[in-house]
Tab-separated table of C-alpha atoms in Angstrom:
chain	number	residue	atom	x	y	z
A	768	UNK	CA	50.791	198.129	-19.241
A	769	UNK	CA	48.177	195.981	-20.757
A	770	UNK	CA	47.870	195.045	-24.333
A	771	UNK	CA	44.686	197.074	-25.827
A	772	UNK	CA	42.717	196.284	-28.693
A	773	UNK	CA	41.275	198.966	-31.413
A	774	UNK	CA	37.831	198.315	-32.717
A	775	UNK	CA	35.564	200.507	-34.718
A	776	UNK	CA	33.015	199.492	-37.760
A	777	UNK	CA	32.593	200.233	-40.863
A	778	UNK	CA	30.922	203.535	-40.925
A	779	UNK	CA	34.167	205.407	-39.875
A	780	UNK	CA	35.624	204.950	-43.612
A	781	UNK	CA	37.988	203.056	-42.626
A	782	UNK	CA	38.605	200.066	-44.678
A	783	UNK	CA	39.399	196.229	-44.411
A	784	UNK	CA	43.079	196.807	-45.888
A	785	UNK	CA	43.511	199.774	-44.144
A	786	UNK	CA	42.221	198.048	-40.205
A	787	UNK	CA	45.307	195.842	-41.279
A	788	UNK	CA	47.885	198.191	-42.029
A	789	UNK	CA	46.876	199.904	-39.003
A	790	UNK	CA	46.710	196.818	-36.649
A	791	UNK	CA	42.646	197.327	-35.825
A	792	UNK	CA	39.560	195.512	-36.292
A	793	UNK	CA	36.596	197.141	-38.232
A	794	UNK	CA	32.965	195.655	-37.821
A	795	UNK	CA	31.444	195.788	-41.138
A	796	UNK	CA	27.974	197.202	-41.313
A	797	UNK	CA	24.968	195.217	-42.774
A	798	UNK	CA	23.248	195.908	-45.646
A	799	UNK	CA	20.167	194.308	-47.024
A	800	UNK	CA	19.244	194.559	-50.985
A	801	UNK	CA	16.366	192.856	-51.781
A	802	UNK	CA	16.152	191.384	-48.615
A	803	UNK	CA	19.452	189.654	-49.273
A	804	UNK	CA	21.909	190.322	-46.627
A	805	UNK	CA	25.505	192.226	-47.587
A	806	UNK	CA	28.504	193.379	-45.645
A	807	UNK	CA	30.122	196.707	-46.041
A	808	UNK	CA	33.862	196.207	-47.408
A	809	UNK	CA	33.199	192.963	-47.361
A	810	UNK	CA	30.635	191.442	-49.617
A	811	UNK	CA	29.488	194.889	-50.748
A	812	UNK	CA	31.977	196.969	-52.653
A	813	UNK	CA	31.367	200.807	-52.822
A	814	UNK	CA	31.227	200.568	-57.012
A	815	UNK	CA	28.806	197.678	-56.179
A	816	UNK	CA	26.539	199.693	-53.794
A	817	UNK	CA	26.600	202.648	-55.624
A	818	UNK	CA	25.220	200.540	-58.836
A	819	UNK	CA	22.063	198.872	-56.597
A	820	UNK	CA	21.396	202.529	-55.523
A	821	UNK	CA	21.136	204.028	-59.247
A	822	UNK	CA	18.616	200.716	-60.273
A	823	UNK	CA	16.478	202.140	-57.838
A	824	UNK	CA	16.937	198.692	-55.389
A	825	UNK	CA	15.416	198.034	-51.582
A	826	UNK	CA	18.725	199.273	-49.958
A	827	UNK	CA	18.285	199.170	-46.099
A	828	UNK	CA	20.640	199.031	-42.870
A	829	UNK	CA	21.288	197.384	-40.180
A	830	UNK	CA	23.491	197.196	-37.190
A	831	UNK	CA	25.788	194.434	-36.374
A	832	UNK	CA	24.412	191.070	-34.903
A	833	UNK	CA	25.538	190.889	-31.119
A	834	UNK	CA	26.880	187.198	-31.947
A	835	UNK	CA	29.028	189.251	-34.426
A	836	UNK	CA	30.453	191.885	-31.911
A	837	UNK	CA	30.826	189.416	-28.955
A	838	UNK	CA	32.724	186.842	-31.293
A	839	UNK	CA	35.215	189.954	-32.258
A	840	UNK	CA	35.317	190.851	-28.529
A	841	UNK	CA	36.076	187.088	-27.704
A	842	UNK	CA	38.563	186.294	-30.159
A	843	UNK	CA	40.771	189.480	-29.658
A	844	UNK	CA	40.544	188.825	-25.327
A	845	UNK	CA	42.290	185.950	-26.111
A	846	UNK	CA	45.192	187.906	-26.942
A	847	UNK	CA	44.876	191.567	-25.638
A	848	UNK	CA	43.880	192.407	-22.128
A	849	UNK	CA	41.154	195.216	-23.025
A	850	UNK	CA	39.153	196.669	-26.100
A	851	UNK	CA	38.393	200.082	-26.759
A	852	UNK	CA	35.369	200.019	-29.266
A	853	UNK	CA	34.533	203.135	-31.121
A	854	UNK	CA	30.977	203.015	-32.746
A	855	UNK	CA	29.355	205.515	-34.854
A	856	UNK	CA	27.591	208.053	-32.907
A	857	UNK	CA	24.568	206.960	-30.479
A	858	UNK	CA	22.821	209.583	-32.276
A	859	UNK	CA	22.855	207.628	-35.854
A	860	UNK	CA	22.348	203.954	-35.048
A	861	UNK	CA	21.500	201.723	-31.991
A	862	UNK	CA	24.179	200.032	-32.425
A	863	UNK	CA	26.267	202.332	-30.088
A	864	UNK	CA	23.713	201.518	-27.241
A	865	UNK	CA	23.555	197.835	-27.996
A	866	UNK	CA	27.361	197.467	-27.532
A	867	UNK	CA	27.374	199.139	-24.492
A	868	UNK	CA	25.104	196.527	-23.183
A	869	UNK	CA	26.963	193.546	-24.826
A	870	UNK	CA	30.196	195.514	-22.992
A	871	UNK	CA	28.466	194.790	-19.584
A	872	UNK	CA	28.929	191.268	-20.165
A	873	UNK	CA	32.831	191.402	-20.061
A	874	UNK	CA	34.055	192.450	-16.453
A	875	UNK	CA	35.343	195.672	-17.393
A	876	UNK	CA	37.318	194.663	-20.223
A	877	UNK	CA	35.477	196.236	-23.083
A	878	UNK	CA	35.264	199.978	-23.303
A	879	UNK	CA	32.474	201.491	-25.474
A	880	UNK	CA	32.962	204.435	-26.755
A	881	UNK	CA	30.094	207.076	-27.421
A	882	UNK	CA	31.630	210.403	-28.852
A	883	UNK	CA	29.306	211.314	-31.226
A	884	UNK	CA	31.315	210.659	-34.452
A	885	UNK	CA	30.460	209.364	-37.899
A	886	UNK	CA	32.741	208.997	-40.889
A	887	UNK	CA	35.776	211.364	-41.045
A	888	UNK	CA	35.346	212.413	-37.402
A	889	UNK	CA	35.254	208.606	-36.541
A	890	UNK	CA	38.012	207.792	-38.371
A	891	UNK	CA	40.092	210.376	-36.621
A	892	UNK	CA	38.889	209.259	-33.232
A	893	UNK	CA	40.454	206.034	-34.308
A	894	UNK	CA	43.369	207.434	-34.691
A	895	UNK	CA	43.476	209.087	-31.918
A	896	UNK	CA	42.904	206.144	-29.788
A	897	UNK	CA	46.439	204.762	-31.492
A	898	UNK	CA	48.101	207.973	-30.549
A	899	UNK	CA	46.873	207.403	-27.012
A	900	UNK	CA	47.460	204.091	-26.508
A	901	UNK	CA	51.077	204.296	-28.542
A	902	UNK	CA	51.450	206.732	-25.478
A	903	UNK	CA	50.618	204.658	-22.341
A	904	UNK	CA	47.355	205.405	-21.743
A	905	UNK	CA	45.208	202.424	-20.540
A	906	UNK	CA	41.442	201.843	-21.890
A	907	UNK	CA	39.467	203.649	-19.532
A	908	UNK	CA	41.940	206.719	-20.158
A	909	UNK	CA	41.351	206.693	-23.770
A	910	UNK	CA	37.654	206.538	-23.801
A	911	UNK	CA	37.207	209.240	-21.169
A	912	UNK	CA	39.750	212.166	-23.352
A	913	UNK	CA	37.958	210.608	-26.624
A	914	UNK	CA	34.298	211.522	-24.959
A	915	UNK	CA	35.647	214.766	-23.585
A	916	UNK	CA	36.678	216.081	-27.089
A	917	UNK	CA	33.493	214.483	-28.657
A	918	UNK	CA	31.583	217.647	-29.539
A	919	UNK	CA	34.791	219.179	-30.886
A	920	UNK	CA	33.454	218.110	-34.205
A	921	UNK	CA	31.849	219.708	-37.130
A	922	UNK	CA	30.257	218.300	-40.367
A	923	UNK	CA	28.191	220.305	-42.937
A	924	UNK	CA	26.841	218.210	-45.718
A	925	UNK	CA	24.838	218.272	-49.359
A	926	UNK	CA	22.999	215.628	-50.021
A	927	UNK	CA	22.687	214.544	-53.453
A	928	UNK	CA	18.827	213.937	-53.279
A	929	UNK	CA	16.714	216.392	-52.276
A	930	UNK	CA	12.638	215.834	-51.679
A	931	UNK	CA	12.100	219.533	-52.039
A	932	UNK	CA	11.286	221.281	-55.082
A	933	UNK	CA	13.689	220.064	-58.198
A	934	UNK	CA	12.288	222.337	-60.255
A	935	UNK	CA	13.390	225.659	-57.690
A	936	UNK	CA	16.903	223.612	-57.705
A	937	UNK	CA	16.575	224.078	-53.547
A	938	UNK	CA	19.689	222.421	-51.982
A	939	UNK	CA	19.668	221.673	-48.363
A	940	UNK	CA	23.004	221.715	-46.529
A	941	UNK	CA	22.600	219.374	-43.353
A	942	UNK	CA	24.847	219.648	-39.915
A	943	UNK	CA	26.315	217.107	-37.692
A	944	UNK	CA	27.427	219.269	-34.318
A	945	UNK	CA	27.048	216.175	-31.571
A	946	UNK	CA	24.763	213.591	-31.917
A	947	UNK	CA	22.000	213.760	-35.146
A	948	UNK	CA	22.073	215.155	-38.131
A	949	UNK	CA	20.481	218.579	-38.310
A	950	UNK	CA	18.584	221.069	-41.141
A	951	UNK	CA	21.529	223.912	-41.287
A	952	UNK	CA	20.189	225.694	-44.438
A	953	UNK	CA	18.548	225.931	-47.195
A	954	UNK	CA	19.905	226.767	-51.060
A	955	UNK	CA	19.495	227.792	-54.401
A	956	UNK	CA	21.624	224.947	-56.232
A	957	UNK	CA	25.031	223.198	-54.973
A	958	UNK	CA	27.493	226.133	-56.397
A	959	UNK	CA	25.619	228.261	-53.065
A	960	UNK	CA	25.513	224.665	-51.142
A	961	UNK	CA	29.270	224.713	-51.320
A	962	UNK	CA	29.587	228.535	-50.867
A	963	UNK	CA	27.516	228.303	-47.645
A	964	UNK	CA	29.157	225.247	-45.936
A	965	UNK	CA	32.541	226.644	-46.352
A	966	UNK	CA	31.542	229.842	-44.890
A	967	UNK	CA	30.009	227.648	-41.727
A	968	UNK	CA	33.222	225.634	-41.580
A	969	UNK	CA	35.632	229.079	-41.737
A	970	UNK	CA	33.282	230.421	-38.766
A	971	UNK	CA	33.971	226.808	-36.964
A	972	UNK	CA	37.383	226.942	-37.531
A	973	UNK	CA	37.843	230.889	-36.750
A	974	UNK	CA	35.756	231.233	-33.540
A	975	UNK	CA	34.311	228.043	-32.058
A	976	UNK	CA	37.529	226.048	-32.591
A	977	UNK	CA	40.014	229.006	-32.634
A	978	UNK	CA	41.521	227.921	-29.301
A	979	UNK	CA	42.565	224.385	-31.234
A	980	UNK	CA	43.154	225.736	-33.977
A	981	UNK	CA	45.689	228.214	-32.593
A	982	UNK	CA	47.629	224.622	-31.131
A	983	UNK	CA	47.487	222.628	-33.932
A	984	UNK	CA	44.970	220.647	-32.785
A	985	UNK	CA	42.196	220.642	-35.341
A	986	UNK	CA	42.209	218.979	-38.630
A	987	UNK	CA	40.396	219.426	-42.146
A	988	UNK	CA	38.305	216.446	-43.722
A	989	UNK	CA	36.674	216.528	-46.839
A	990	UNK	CA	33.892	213.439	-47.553
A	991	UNK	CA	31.773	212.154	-50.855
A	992	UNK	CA	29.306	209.491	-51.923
A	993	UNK	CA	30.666	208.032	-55.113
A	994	UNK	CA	31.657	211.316	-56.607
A	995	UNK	CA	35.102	211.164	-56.286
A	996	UNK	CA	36.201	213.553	-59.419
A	997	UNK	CA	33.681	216.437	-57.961
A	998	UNK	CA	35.047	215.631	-54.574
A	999	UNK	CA	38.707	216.550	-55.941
A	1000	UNK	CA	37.452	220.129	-57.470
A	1001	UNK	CA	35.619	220.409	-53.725
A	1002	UNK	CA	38.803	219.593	-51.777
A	1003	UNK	CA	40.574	223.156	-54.140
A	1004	UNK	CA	37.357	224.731	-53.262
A	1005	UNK	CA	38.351	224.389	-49.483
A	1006	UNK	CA	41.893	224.658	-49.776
A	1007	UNK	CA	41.687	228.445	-50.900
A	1008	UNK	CA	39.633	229.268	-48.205
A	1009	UNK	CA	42.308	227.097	-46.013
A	1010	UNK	CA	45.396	227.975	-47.397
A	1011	UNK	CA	48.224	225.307	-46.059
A	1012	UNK	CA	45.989	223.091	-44.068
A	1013	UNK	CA	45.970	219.300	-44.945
A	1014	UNK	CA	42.777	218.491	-45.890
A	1015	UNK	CA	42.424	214.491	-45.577
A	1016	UNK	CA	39.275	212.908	-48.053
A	1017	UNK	CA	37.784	209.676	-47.811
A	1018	UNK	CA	34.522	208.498	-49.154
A	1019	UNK	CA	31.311	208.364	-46.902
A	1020	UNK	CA	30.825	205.328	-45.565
A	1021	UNK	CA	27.678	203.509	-47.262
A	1022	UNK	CA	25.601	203.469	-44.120
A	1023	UNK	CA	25.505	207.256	-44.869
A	1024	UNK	CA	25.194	206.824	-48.276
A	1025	UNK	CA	22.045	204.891	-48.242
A	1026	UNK	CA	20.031	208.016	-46.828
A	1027	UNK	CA	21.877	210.809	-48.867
A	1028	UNK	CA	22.182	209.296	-51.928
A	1029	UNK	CA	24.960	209.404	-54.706
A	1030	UNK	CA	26.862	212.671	-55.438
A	1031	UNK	CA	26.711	213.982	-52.127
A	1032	UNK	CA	29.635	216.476	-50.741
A	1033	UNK	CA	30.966	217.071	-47.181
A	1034	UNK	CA	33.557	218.741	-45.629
A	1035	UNK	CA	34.159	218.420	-41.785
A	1036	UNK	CA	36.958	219.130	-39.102
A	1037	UNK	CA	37.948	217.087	-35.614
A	1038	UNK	CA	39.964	217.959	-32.993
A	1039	UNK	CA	42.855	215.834	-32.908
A	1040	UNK	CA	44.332	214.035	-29.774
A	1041	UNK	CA	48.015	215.272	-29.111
A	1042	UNK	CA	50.207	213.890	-26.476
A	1043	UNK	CA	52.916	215.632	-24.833
């Protein structure tokens, strides 16, 4: 069996220490404040970011420079045979479609992956694609179960800023079901915000995901921009209304951030590869 490669970037949560201790690479996503260029995990902290945001700074994205990508692709083909690289969701970013043209380039020996994931859902596709290739299966294996299970996803998100009506105290609560993110519904205030995408995730988890569910194949995420103590009394929140179920929280990664501002709460589930 060949030697495989794990790459995602930045926007799956997943952390420079943590790509380590889990023996992946993670591309970190470009930021530019003030026109001054930044790296996610890297030259940008979350504290850091969160801080630019609040002074009211430019703050925009970008994807990662080809040179960048190819030079990861290069360096790790030196020692693996393949690479499996896990983007965020086409959907999101071009940077999904411009490493599947960058992927033509390499004779078969990079696999891009487009599942449609973002954040917590990403982050357990990257796990997944450990389980899977922990278990034997080659590259083009793992990318074809990871886009079969790819709308076997579910995110329901508050943003912290809304442009409608501050003085009504409207909350929207946004969806990610596949590829964009979607208007779900609308609120009075974030106490019905919360109320409202826990009821969506228990109808997820009770009928469109019952079949996983019922195998232990689903798992419970819970995500945040910089509001990590309101996060904590969110992850309760969802445990009573999942009694026993681990939920697994990470912050949102900043590309997210950057459009939903601070103080924004999430809570998502993923299918979850198992091998027999």
């Amino acid at each position: 069996m060949g030697k495989i490669a794990i790459v995602t970037d930045s926007n799956s949560g997943i952390t420079q220490d943590q790509a380590r201790e889990l023996g992946i690479s993670v591309i970190p996503m470009p930021f530019y404040i003030n026109e001054k260029l930044y790296l996610e995990g890297i030259t940008l902290s979350q504290e850091e970011f969160y801080e630019r945001l609040k002074n009211d700074e430019a703050i925009s994205t970008s994807q990662p420079g080809p040179a960048d990508v190819c030079g990861l692709w290069n360096t790790l083909l030196e020692k693996y045979d393949e690479v499996v690289h896990i983007p965020m969701s086409s959907g999101l970013s071009a940077s999904c479609d411009t490493a599947m043209g960058l992927a033509q380039e390499y004779d078969g020996r990079v696999h891009v992956v487009d599942n449609q994931r973002i954040s917590v859902t990403q982050r357990q596709s990257v796990l997944d694609a450990l389980i899977l290739r922990d278990a034997g299966r080659n590259a083009t294996q793992i990318k074809q179960v990871l886009e079969e299970q790819k709308l076997d996803s579910s995110i329901y998100i508050t943003p912290a800023a809304a442009a409608i009506g501050t003085v009504l105290n409207l909350k929207p609560v946004l969806q990610i079901q596949g590829e964009k993110l979607d208007a779900y519904s609308k609120t009075r205030g974030k106490k019905q915000a919360k109320r409202v995408m826990l009821k969506a995730m228990q109808n997820d988890w009770e009928n469109r995901f019952a079949e996983y569910v019922k195998r232990g194949e689903m798992c419970l995420q819970s995500a945040y921009t910089g509001n990590q103590e309101e996060a904590e009394e969110f992850k309760k929140e969802i445990a009573e209304v999942f009694p026993g179920i681990e939920i697994v929280q990470n912050p949102l990664s900043l590309s997210v951030a950057c459009h939903i501002g601070h103080g924004a709460i999430a809570v998502a589930c993923s299918r979850k590869v198992v091998v027999e």
